[in-house]
PDB file of C-alpha atoms in Angstrom:
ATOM      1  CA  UNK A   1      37.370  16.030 -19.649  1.00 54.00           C
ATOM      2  CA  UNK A   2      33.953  15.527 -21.606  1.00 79.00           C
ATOM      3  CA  UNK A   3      33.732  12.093 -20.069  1.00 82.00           C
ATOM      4  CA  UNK A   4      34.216  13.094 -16.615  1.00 81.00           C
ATOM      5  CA  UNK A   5      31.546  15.873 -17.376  1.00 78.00           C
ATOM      6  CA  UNK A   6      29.267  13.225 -18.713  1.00 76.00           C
ATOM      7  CA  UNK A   7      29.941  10.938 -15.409  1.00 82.00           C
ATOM      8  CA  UNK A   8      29.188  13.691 -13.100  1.00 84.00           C
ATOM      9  CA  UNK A   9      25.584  15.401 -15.034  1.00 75.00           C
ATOM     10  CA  UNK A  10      24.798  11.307 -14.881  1.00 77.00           C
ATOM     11  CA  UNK A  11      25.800  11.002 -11.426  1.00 84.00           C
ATOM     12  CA  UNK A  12      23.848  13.972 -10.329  1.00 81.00           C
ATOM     13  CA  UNK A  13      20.903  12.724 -12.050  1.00 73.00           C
ATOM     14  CA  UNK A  14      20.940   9.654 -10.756  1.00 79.00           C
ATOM     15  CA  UNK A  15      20.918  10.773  -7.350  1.00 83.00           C
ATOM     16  CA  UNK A  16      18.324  12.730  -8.326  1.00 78.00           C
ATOM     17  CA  UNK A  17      16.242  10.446  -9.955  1.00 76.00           C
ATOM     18  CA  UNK A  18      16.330   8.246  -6.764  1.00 82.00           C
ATOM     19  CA  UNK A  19      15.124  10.652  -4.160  1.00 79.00           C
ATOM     20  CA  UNK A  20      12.539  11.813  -6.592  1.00 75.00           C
ATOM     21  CA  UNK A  21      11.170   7.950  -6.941  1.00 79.00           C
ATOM     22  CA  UNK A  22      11.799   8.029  -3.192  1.00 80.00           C
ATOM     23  CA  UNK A  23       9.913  11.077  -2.996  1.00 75.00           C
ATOM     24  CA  UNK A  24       6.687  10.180  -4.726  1.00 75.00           C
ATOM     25  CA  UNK A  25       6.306   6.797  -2.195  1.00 84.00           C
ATOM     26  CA  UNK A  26       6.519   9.700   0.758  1.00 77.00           C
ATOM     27  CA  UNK A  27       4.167  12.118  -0.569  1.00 75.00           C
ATOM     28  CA  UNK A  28       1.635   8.790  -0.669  1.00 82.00           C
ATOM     29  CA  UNK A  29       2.361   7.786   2.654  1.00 84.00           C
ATOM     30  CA  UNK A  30       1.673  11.173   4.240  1.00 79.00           C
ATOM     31  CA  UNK A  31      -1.792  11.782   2.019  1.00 79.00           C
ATOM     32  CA  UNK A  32      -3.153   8.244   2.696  1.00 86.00           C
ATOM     33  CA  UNK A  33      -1.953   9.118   6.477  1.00 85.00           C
ATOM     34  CA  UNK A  34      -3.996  12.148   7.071  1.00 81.00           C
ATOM     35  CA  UNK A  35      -6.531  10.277   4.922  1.00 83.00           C
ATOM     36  CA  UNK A  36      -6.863   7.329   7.161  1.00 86.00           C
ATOM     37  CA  UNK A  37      -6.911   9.778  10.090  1.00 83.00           C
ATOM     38  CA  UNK A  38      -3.835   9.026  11.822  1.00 84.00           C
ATOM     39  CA  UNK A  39      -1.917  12.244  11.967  1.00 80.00           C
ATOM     40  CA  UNK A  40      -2.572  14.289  14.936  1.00 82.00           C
ATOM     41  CA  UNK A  41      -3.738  18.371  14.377  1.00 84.00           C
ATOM     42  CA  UNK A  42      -0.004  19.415  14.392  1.00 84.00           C
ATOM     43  CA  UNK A  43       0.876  16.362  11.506  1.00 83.00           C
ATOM     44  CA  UNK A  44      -2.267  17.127   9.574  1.00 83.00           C
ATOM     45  CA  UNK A  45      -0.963  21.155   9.793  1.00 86.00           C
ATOM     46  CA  UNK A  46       2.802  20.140   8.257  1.00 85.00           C
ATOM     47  CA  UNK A  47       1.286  18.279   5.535  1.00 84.00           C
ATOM     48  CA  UNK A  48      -1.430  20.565   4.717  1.00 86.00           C
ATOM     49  CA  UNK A  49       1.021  23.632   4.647  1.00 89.00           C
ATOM     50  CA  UNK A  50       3.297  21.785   2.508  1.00 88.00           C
ATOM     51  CA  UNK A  51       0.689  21.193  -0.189  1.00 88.00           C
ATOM     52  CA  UNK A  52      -0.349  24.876  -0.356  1.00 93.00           C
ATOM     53  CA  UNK A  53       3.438  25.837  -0.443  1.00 94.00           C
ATOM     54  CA  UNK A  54       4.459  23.015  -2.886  1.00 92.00           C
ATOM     55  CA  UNK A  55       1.233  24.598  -5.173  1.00 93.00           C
ATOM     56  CA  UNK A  56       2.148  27.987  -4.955  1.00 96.00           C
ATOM     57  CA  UNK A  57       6.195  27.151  -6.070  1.00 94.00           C
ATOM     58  CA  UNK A  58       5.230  25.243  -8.180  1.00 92.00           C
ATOM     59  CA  UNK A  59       2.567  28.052 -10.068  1.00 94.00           C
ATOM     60  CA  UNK A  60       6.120  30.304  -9.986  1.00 95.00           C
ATOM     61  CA  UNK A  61       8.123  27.635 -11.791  1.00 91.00           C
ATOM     62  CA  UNK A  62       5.519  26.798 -14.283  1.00 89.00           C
ATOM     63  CA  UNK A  63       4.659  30.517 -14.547  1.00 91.00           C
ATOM     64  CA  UNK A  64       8.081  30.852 -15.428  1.00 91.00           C
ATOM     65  CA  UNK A  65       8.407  28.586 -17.499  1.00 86.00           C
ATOM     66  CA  UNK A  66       5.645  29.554 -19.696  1.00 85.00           C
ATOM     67  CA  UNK A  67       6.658  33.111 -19.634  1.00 86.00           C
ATOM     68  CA  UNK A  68       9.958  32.209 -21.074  1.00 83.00           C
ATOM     69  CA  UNK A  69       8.322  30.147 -23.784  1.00 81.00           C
ATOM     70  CA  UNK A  70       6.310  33.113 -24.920  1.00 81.00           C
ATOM     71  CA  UNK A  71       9.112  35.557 -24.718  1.00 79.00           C
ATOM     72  CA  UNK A  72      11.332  32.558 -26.614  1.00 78.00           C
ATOM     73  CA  UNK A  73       8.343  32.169 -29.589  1.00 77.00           C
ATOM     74  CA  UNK A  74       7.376  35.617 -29.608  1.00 79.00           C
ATOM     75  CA  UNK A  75      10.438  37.602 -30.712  1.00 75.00           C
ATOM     76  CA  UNK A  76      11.606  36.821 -34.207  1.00 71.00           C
ATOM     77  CA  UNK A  77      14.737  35.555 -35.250  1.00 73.00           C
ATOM     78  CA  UNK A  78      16.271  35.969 -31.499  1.00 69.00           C
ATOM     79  CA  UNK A  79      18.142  33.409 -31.281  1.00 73.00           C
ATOM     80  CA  UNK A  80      16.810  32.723 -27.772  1.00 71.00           C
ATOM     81  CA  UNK A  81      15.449  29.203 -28.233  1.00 73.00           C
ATOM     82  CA  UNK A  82      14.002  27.785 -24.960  1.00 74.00           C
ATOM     83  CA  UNK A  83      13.560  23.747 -24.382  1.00 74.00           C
ATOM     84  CA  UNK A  84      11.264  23.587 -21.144  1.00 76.00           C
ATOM     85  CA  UNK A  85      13.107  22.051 -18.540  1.00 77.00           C
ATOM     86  CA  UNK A  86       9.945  20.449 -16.831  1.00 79.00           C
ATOM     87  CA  UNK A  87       7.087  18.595 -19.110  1.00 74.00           C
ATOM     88  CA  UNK A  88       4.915  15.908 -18.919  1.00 73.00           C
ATOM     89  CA  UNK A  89       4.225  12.908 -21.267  1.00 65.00           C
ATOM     90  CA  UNK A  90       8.026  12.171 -21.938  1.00 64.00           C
ATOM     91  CA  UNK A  91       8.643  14.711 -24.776  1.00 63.00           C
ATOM     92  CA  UNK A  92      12.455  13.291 -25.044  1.00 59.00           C
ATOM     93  CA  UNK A  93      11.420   9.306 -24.804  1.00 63.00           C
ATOM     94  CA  UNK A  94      13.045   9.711 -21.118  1.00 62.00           C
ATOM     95  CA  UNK A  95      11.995  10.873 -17.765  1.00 61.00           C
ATOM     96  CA  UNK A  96      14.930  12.666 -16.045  1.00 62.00           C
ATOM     97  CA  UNK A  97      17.917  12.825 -18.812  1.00 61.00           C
ATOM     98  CA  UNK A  98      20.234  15.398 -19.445  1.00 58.00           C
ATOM     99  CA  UNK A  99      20.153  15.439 -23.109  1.00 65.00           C
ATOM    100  CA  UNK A 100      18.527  17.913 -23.625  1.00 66.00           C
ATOM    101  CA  UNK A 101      18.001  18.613 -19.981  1.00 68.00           C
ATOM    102  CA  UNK A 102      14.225  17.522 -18.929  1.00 71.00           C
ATOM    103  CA  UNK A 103      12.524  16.775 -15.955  1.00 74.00           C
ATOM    104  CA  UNK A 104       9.072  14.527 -15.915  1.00 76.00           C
ATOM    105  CA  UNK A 105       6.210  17.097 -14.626  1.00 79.00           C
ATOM    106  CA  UNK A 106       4.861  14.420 -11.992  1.00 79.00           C
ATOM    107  CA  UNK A 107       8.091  13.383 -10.517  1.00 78.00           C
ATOM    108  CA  UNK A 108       9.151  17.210 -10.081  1.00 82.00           C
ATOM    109  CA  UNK A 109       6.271  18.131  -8.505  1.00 84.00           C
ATOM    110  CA  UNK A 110       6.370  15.259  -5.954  1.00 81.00           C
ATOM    111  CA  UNK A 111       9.835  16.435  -5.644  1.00 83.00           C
ATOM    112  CA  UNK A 112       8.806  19.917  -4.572  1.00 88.00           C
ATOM    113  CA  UNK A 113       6.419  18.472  -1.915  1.00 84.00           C
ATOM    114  CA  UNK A 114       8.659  16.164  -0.234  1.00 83.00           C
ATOM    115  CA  UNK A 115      11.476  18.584   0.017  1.00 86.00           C
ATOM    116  CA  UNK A 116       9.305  20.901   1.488  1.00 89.00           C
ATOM    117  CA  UNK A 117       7.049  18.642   3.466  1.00 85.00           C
ATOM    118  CA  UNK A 118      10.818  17.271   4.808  1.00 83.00           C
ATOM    119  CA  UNK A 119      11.329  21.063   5.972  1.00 87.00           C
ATOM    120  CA  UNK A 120       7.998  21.726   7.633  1.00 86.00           C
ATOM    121  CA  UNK A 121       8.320  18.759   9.354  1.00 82.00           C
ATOM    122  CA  UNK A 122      11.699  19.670  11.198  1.00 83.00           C
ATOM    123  CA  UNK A 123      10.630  23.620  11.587  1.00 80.00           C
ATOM    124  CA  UNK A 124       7.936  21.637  14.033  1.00 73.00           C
ATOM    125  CA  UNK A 125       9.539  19.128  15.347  1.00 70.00           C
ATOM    126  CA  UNK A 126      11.935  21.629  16.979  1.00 61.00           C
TER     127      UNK A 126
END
């Protein structure tokens, strides 16, 4: 039953791992896009929203995330330990792994903005 555990959290971040690498090549397309001018108002609008809401989710999850560290450090002999989830510089010699569970700061956030530069763009496409 470990094994299949192991299989699936690999699975899972696998899949995740590819959209994210898929992710980051989309969130360059749309910024050279509007860069090189050839988005109309409405395109420019989707991608512009999606940066400010990307920025301000991501300020709540890093917010968060430092809050928890704080709260983890702060109170003595808690046994509350906290491992941030999201980091940069490869803490764990790995970018997405599951042991312990860690997610590369650059690829998350390019994460964030596709998935919600994917959503804008159908809410006006309708």
């Amino acid at each position: 039953m470990n094994t299949a555990l192991q299989i699936t959290q690999a699975t899972i971040l696998l899949l995740i791992g590819v959209f994210t690498i898929s992710s980051i090549f989309n969130a360059i397309k749309a910024l050279v896009q509007v860069k090189k001018g050839r988005l109309d108002e409405l395109e420019k609008k989707t991608v512009l929203d999606s940066l400010v809401y990307a920025m301000i989710t991501l300020f709540i999850v890093h917010t968060l995330q430092f809050v928890l560290g704080i709260a983890a450090n702060m109170i003595p002999n808690s046994g509350f330990h906290y491992r941030p989830i999201i980091s940069s510089g490869v803490p764990y010699r790995s970018i997405i792994s599951n042991d312990p569970w860690h997610f590369e700061s650059l690829f998350f956030d390019c994460l964030i903005f596709s998935v919600i530069y994917f959503f804008r763009k159908r809410k006006y496409k309708e």
